[in-house]
Coordinates of C-alpha atoms and ligand atoms in Angstrom, one line a residue:
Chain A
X1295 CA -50.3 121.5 -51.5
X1296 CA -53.9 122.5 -52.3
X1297 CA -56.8 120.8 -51.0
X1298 CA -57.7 119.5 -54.8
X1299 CA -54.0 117.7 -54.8
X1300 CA -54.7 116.1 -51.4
X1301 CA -58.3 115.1 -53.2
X1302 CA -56.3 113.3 -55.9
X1303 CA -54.1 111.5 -53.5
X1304 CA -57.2 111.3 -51.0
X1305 CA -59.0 109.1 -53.8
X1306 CA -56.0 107.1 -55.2
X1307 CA -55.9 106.1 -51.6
X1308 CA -59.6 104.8 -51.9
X1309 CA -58.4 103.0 -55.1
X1310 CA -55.7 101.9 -53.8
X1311 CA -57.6 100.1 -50.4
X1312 CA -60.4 98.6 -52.8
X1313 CA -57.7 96.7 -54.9
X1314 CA -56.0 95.5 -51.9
X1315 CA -59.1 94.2 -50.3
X1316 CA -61.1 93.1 -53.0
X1317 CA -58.1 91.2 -54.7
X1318 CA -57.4 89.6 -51.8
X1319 CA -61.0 88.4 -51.2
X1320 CA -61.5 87.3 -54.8
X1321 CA -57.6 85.7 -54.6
X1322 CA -58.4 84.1 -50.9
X1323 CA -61.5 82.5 -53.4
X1324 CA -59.3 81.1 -56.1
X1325 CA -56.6 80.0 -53.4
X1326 CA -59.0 77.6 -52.0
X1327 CA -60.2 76.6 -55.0
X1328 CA -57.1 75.7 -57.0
X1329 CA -55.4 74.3 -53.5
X1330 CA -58.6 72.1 -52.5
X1331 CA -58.5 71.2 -56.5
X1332 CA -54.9 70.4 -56.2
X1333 CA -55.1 68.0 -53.4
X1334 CA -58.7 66.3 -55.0
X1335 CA -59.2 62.7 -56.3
X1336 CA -60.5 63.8 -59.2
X1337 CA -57.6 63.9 -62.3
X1338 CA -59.5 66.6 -63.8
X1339 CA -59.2 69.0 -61.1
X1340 CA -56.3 68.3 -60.0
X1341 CA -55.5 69.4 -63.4
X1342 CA -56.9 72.2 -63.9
X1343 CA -55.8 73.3 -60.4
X1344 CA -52.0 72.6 -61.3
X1345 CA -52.3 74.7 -64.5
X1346 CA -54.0 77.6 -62.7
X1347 CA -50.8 77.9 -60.1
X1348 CA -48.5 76.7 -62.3
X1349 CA -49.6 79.5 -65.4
X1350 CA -50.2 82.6 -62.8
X1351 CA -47.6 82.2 -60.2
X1352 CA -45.0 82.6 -63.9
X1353 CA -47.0 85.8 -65.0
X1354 CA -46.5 89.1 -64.0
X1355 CA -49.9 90.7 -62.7
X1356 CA -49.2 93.6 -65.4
X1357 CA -49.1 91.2 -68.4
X1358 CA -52.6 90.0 -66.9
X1359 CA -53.8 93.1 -66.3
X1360 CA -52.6 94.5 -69.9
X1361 CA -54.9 91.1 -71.6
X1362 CA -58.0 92.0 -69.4
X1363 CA -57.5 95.6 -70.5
X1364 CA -56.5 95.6 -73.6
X1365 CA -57.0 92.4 -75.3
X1366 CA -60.1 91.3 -74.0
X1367 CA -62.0 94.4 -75.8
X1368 CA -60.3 94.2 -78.8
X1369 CA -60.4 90.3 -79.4
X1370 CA -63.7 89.6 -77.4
X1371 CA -65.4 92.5 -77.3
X1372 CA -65.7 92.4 -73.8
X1373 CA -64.7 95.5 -71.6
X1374 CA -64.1 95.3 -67.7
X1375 CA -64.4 98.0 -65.7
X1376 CA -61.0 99.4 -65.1
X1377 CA -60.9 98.8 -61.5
X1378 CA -62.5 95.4 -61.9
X1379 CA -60.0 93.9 -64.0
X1380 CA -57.3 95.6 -61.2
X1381 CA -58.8 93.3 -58.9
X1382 CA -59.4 90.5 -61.1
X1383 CA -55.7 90.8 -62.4
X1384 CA -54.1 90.8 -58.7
X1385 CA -56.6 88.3 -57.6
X1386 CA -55.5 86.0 -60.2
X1387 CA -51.8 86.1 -59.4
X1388 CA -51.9 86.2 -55.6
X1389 CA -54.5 83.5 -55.6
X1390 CA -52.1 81.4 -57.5
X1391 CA -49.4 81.7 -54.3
X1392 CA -52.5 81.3 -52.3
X1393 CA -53.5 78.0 -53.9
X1394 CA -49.7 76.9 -52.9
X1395 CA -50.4 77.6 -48.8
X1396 CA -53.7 76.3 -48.9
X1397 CA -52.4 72.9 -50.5
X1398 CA -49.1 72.9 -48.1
X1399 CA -51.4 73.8 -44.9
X1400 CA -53.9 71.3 -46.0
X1401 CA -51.5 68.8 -46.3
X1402 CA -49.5 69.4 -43.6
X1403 CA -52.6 68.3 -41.1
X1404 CA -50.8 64.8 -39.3
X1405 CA -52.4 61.8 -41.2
X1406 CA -53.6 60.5 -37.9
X1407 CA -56.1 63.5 -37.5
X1408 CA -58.0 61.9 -40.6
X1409 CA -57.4 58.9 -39.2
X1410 CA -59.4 60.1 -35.8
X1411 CA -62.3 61.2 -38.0
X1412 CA -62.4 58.0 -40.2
X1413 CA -62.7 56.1 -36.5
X1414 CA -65.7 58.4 -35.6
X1415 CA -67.2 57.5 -39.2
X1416 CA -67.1 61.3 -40.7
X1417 CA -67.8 61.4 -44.6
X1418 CA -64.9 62.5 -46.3
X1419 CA -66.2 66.1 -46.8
X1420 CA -66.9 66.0 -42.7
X1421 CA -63.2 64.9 -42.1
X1422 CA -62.0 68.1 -44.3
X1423 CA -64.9 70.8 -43.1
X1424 CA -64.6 70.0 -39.4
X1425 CA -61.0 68.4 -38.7
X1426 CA -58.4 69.1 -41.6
X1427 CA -59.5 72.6 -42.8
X1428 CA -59.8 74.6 -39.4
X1429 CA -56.5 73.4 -38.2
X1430 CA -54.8 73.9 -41.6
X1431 CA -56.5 77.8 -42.2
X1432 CA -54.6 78.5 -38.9
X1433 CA -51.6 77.5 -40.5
X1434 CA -52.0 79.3 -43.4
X1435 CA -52.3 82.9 -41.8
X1436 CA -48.8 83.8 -41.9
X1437 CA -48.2 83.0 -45.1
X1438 CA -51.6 85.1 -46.2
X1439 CA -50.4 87.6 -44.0
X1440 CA -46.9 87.7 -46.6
X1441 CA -49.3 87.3 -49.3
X1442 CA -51.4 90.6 -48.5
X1443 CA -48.5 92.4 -48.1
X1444 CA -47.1 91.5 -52.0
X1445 CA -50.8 92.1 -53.0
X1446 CA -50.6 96.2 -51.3
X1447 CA -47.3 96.2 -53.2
X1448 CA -48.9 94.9 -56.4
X1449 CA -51.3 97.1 -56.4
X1450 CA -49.0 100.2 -57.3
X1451 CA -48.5 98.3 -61.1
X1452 CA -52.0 99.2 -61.7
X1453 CA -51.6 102.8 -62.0
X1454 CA -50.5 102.3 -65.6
X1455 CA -53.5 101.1 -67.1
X1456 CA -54.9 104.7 -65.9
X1457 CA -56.4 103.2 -62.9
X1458 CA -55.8 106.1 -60.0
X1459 CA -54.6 104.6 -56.9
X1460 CA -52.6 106.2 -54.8
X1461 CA -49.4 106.1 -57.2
X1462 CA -51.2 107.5 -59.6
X1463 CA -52.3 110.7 -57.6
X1464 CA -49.1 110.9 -56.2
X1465 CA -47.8 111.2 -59.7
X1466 CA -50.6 113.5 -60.9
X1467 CA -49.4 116.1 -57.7
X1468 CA -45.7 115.8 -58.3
X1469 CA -46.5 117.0 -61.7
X1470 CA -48.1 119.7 -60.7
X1471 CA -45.9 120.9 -57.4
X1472 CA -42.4 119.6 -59.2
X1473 CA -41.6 118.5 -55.1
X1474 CA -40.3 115.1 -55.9
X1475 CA -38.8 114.2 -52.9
X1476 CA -41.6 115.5 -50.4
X1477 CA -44.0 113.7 -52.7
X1478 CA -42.9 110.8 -53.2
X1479 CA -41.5 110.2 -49.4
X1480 CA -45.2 111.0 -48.5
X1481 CA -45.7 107.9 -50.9
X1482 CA -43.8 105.9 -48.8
X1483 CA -45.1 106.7 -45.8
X1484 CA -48.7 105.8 -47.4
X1485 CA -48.0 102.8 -48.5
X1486 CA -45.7 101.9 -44.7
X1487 CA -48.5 102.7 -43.0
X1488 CA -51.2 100.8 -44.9
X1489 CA -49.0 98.0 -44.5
X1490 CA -48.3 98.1 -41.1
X1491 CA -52.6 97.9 -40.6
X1492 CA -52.7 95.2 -42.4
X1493 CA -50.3 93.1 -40.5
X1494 CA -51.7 94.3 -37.8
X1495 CA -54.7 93.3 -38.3
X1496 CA -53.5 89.7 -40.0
X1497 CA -50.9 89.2 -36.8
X1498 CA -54.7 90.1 -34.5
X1499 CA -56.3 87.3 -36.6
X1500 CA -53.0 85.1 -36.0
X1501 CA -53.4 85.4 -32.5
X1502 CA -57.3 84.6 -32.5
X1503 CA -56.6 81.4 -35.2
X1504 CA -54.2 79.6 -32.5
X1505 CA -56.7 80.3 -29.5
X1506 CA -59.1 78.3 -31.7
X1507 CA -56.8 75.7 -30.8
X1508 CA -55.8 76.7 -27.5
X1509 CA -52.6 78.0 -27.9
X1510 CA -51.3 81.7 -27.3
X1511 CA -48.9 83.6 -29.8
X1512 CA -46.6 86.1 -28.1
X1513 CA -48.2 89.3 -28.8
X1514 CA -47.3 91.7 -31.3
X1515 CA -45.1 94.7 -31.7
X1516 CA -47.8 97.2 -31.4
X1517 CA -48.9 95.1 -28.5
X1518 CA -46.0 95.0 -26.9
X1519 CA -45.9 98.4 -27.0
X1520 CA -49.6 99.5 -25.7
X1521 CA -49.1 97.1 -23.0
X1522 CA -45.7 98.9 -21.6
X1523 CA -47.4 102.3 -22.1
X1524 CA -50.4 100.6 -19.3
X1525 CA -47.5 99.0 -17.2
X1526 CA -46.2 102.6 -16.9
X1527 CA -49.0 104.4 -16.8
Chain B
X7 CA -70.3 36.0 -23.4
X8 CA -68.7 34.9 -20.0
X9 CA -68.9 37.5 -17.4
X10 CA -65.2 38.2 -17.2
X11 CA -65.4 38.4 -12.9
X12 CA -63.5 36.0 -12.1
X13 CA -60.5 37.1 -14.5
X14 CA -60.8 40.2 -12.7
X15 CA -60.1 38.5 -9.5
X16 CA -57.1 36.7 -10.5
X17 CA -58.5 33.5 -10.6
X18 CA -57.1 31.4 -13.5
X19 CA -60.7 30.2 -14.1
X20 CA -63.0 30.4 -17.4
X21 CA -61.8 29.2 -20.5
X22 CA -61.5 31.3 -23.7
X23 CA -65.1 31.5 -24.6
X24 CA -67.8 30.2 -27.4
X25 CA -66.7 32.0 -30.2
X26 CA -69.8 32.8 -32.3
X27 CA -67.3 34.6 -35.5
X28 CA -68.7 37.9 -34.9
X29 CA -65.6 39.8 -36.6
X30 CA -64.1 37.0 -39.0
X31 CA -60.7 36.9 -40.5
X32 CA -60.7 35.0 -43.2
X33 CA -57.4 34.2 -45.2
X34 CA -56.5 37.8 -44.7
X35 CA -53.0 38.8 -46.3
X36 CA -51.3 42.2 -46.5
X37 CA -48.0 43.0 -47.9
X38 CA -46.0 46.6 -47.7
X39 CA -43.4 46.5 -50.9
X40 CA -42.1 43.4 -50.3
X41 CA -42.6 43.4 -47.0
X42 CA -45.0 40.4 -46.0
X43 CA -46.6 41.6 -43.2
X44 CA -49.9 38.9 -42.8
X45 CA -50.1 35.8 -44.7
X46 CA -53.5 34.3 -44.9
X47 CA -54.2 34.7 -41.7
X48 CA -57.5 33.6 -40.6
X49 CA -58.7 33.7 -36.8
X50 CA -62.5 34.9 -35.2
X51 CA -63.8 36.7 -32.3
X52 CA -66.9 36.0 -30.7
X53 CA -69.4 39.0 -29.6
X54 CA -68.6 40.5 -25.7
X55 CA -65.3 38.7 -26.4
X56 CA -62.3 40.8 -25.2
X57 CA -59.3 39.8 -27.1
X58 CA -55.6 40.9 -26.3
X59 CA -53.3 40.9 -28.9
X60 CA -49.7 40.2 -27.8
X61 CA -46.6 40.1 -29.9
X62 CA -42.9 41.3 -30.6
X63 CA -42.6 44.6 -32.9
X64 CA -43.3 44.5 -36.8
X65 CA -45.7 41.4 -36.1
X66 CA -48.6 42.6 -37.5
X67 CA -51.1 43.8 -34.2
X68 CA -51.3 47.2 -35.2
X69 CA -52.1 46.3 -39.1
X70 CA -54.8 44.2 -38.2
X71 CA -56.7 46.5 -36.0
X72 CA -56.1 49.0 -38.9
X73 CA -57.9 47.0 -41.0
X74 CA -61.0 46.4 -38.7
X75 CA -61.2 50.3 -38.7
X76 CA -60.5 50.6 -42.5
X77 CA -57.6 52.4 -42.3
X78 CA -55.8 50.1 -43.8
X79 CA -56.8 47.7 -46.6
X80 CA -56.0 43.8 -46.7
X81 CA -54.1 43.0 -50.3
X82 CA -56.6 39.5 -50.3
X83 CA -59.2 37.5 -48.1
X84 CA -62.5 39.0 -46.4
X85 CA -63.2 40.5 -43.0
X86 CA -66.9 39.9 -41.7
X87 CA -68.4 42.0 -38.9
X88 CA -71.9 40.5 -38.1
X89 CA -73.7 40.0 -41.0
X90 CA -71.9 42.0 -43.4
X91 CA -68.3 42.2 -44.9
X92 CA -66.1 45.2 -44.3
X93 CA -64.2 45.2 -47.7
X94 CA -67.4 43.5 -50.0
X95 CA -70.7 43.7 -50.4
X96 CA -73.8 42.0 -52.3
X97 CA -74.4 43.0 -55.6
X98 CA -76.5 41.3 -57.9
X99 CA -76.0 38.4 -56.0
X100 CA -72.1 38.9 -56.2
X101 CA -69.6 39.8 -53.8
X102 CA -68.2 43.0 -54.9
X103 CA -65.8 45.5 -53.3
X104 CA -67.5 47.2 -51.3
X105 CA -68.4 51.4 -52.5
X106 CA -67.7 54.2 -49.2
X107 CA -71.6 54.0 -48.3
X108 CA -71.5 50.6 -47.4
X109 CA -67.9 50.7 -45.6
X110 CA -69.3 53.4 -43.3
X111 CA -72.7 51.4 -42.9
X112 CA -70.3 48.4 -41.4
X113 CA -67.6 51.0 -39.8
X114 CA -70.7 52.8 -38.2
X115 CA -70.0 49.8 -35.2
X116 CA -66.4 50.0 -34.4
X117 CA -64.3 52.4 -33.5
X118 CA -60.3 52.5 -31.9
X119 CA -58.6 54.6 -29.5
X120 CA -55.2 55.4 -30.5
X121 CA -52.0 55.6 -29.4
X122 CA -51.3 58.9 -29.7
X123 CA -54.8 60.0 -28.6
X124 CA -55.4 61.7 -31.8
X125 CA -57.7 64.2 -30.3
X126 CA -59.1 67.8 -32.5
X127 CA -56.9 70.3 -31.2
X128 CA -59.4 72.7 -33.1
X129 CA -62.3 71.7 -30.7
X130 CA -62.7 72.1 -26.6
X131 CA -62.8 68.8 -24.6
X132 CA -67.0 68.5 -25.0
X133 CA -66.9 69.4 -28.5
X134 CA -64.6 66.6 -29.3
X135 CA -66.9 64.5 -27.4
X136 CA -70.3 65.2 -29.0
X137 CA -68.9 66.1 -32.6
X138 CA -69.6 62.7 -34.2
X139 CA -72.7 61.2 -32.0
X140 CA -74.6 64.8 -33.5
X141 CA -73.1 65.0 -36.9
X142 CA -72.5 61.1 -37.5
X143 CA -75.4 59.5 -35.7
X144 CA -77.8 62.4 -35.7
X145 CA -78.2 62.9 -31.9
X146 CA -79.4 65.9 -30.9
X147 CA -77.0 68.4 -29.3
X148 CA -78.8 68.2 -25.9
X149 CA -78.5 64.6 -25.9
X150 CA -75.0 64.0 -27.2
X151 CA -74.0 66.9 -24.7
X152 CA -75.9 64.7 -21.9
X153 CA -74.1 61.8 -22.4
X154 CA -70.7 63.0 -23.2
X155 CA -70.5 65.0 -19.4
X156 CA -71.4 61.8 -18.0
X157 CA -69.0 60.0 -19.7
X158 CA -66.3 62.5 -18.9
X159 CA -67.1 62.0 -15.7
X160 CA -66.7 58.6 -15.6
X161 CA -63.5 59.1 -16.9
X162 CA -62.9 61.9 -14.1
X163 CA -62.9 64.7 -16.5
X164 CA -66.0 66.1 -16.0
X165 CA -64.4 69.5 -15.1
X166 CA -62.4 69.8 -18.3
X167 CA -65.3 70.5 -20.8
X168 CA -64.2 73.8 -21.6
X169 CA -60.2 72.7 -22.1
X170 CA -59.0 72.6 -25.3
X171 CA -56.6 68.9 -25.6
X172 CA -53.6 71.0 -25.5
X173 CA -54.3 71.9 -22.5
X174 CA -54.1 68.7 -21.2
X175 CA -51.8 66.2 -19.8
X176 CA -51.0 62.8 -21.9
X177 CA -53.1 60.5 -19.9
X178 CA -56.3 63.3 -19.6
X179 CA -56.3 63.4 -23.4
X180 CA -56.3 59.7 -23.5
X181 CA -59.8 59.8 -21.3
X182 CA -61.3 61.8 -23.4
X183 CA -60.4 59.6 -26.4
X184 CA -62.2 56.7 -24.4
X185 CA -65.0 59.2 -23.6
X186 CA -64.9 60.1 -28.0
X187 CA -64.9 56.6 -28.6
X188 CA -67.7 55.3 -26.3
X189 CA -70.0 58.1 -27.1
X190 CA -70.2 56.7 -30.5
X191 CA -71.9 53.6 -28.8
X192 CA -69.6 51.2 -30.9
X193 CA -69.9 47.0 -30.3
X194 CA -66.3 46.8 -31.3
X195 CA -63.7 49.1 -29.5
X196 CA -60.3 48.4 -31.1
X197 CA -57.3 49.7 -28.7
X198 CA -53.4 50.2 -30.3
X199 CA -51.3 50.3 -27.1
X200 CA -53.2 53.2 -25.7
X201 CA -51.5 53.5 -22.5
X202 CA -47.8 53.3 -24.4
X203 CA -47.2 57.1 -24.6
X204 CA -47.8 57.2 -20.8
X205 CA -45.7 57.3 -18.1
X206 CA -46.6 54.7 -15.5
X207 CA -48.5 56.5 -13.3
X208 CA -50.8 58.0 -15.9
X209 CA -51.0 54.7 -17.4
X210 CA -52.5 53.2 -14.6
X211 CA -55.5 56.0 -14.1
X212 CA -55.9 55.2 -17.4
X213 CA -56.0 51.4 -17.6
X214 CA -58.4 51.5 -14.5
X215 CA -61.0 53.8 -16.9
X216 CA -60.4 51.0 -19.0
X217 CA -60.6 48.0 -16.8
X218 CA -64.0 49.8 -15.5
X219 CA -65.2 50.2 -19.1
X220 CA -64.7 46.7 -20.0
X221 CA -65.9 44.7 -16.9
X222 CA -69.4 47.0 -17.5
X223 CA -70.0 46.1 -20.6
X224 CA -70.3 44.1 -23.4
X225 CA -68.9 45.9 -25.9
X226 CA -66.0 43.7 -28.1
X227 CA -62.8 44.4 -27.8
X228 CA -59.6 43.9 -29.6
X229 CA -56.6 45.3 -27.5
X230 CA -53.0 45.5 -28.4
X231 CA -50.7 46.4 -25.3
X232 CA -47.9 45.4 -22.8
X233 CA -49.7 46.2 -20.2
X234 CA -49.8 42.2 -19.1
X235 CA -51.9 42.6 -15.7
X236 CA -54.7 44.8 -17.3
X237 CA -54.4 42.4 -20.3
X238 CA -55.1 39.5 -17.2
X239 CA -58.0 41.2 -16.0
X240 CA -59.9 41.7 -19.0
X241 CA -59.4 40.0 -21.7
X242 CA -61.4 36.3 -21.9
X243 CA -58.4 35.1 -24.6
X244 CA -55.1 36.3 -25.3
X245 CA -53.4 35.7 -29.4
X246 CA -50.0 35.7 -29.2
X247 CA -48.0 36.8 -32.9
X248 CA -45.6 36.0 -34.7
X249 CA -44.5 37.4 -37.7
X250 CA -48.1 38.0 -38.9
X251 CA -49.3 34.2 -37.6
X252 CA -50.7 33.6 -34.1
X253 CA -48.4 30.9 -32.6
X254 CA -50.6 30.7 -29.6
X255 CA -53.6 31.3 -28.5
X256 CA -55.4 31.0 -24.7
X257 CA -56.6 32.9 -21.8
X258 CA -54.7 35.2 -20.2
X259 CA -53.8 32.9 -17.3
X260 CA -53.4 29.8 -19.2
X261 CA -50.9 32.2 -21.5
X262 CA -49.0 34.1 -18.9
X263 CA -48.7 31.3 -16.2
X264 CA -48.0 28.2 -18.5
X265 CA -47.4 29.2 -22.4
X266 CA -46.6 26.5 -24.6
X267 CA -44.4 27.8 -27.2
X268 CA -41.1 28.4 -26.6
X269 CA -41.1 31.8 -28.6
X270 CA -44.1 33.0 -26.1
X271 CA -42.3 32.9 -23.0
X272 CA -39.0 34.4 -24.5
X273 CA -41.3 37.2 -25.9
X274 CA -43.2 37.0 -22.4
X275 CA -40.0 37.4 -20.5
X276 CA -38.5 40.1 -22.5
X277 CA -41.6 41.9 -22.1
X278 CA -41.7 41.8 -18.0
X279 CA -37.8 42.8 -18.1
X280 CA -39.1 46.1 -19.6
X281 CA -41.4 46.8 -17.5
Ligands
ATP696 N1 -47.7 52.1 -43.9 C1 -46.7 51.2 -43.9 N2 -45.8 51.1 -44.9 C2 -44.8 50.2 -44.9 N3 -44.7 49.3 -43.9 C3 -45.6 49.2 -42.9 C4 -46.6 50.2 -42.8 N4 -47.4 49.9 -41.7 C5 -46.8 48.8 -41.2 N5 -45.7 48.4 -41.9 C6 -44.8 47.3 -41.6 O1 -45.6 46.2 -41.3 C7 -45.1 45.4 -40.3 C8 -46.1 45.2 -39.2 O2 -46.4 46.4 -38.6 P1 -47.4 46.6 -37.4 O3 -47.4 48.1 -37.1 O4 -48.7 45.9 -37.7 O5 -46.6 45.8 -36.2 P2 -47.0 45.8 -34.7 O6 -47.1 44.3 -34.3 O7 -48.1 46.7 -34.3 O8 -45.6 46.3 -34.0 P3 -45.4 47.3 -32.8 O9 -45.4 46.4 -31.6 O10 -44.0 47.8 -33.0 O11 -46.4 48.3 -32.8 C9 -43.8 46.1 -39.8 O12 -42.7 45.4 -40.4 C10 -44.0 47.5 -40.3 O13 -42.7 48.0 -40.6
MG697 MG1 -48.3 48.5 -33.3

């Protein structure tokens, strides 16, 4: 494979990172959002919340991406950036799942931990800030952890709105070198390996959430292993 | 109020005290479906007073120390703390229901220990400790940190500051509740059987911190327990409850020694066979 072909996939691998990690910033935004809206006094949130999760989680992030692309230009007149609406169209669909841990995690804080802050007299938005919300965030990790792994795989849809990620320059040097197989096994490995950093890194933030409360998390499988390779060392 | 001294030396002694209505009950009723748990129940307690709230299961202690922390609001009547009401407040010259500004105003003086200690597992044993005196009454963090390590060590825990609550046994996690709640320099400390999670021994280091707190100060309390001999010690006047009505009330030696209703000393017998 020439160095220009390993460019291609080199770059969709660029593409590729900034969708993950962008959507998943943008989505970790609207999560809260629509999951704090959910759970609100206010009717009209709670509306607008419910019809956020309810309308996203049911579309496919291709269908949204297909409207930012295509439809927004033609019938607004307003055109994203390409890798923009990417992340805007994951961000949208994964923060609708998102929404749905924060609320559960939220809610799942015991009743009798509000009940400690309303004896100390906390304002409402104290109890939630200082008492409900770090103890439910530590909850939620796993399932954001599940999340950002959907989101990585999500991001491979994009390629067909001519954004090049790393499908797309995988495509663009099968094409060219007709080696399917090698090509697309490289694929695979690209996309196992990125994901196995990720949860990595989520499983390292796992472990730091639950000594914020004092608790320790067996280690992980990478862990496991660099710690047997000291032992016998 | 009485100094409670000679309660705390057995004596029979001083009568349940002047009662000046400092917390007021007045014609307080609370149903759960059709559950009737209080029916216009009316009763007072008199600043420094320590009351002990005594009772068989499902007779309403817990719901009315709920309601003095407003965690749990009465279907009808009014609850006065001082000068103000809990659930009302002047408006125009009418009482209204009261708005979450003036609630905290009157909340801002009690404050209840729980049974299940309800500590933040998110914060370390100082932290939960000088959380609300900084953030609630605007102490500084010097001074909130100041007083909470001497009130952890009152409670013998002044080598835990760093610990988070899970890291803690039953009865250490209920000290630093007492240490959370007194930081907040309350008049009215409301305790729900705080010592029934406990096994004995723990109770006991527990009810002494207790004991100690309440023969120092003059802080109100209501207190709910089993725990008859601390209940002897410190409390000037015991209520005895009945399915949401106090059938009897007097102090603790009067009550224990000599009760006059028959459904007292059943309730008072089947209470000292548990224990
Ligand atoms: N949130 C609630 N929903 C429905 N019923 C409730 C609720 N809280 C209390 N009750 C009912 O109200 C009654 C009084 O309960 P309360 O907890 O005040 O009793 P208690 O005297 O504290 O009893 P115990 O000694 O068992 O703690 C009980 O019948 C209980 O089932
Ligand atoms: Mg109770």
């Amino acid at each position: 494979m020439s160095a220009g072909l390993w460019n291609y996939m080199f770059e969709g691998l660029l593409v590729t990172l900034q969708l993950t990690i962008f959507g998943a910033v943008l989505g970790l935004v609207f999560a809260f959002a629509a999951g704090l809206a959910r759970l609100s006094g206010n009717k009209l949130l709670r509306g607008m919340g419910f019809a956020y999760t309810e309308a996203f989680r049911g579309l496919s992030a291709l269908v949204v991406l297909f409207w930012l692309i295509f439809v927004l230009p033609t019938v607004f007149g307003v055109q994203l950036a390409p890798l923009f609406a990417g992340v805007l169209a994951l961000a949208l669909n994964i923060g609708a799942y998102g929404a749905e841990v924060v609320r559960g995690a939220v809610r799942a804080v015991p009743r009798s931990q509000i009940e400690a802050a309303i004896a100390l007299n906390f304002t409402p938005w104290q109890r939630m800030r200082k008492v409900v919300l770090p103890q439910a965030v530590v909850a939620m990790i796993p399932s954001f952890s599940n999340n950002l792994i959907e989101l990585l795989k999500a991001t491979a849809l994009v390629s067909v709105v001519f954004l090049s990620d790393l499908t797309f320059g995988a495509q663009l040097v099968r094409a060219s070198t007709g080696n399917t197989a090698g090509t697309f096994g490289l694929l695979l490995v690209a996309y196992g390996l990125i994901a196995l950093v990720f949860t990595t890194l989520m499983r390292l933030l796992e472990r730091r959430a639950a000594a914020s409360l004092g608790r320790t998390v067996p280690p992980g499988m990478i862990a496991r292993i660099f710690r047997r390779t000291e032992a016998s060392a | 109020m009485t100094e409670p001294s000679a309660a705390a030396a057995g004596s029979p002694g001083e009568k349940a005290t002047s009662d000046d209505g400092f917390i007021v009950f007045d014609q307080i009723s609370k149903r759960f479906g059709k559950n009737v748990v209080l029916d216009d129940l009316s009763f007072s307690v008199g600043s420094g007073e320590r009351v002990t709230l005594i009772g068989p299961s499902g007779s309403g202690k817990t719901t009315i120390l709920r309601m003095l922390m407003t965690l749990t609001k009465p279907d009808s009547g009014r609850i006065r703390v001082g000068e103000d009401y809990l659930y009302h407040e002047q408006r125009n010259g009418e009482l209204v229901s009261a708005g979450e500004q003036h609630i905290r105003k009157v909340r801002g003086r009690i404050t209840m220990v729980f049974q299940q200690y309800n500590l933040f597992p998110n914060m370390r044993v100082l932290r939960n400790v000088t959380e609300a005196p900084v953030h609630v009454l605007g102490r500084s963090q010097d001074e909130a940190e100041e007083r909470a390590k001497e009130l952890l060590d009152m409670v013998g825990l002044g080598d835990k500051l760093r610990a988070y609550p899970s890291q803690l046994s039953g009865g250490q996690q209920q000290r630093v509740a007492i240490a959370r709640a007194l930081a907040m320099d309350p008049d009215i400390l409301l305790l729900d059987e705080v010592t029934s999670a406990l096994d004995p021994e723990l109770a006991a280091e527990v009810l002494d911190v207790l004991r100690d707190v309440a023969l120092s100060s003059d802080i109100t309390m209501l207190c709910v327990t089993h725990a008859m001999k601390f209940a002897r010690d410190v409390s000037h006047r015991v209520l005895m409850f009945d399915q949401g009505r106090i059938i009897e009330a007097a102090p603790p030696a009067e009550m224990f020694d000599d009760p006059k209703q028959e459904r007292t000393r059943t309730f008072l017998e089947s209470v000292l066979d548990e224990t």
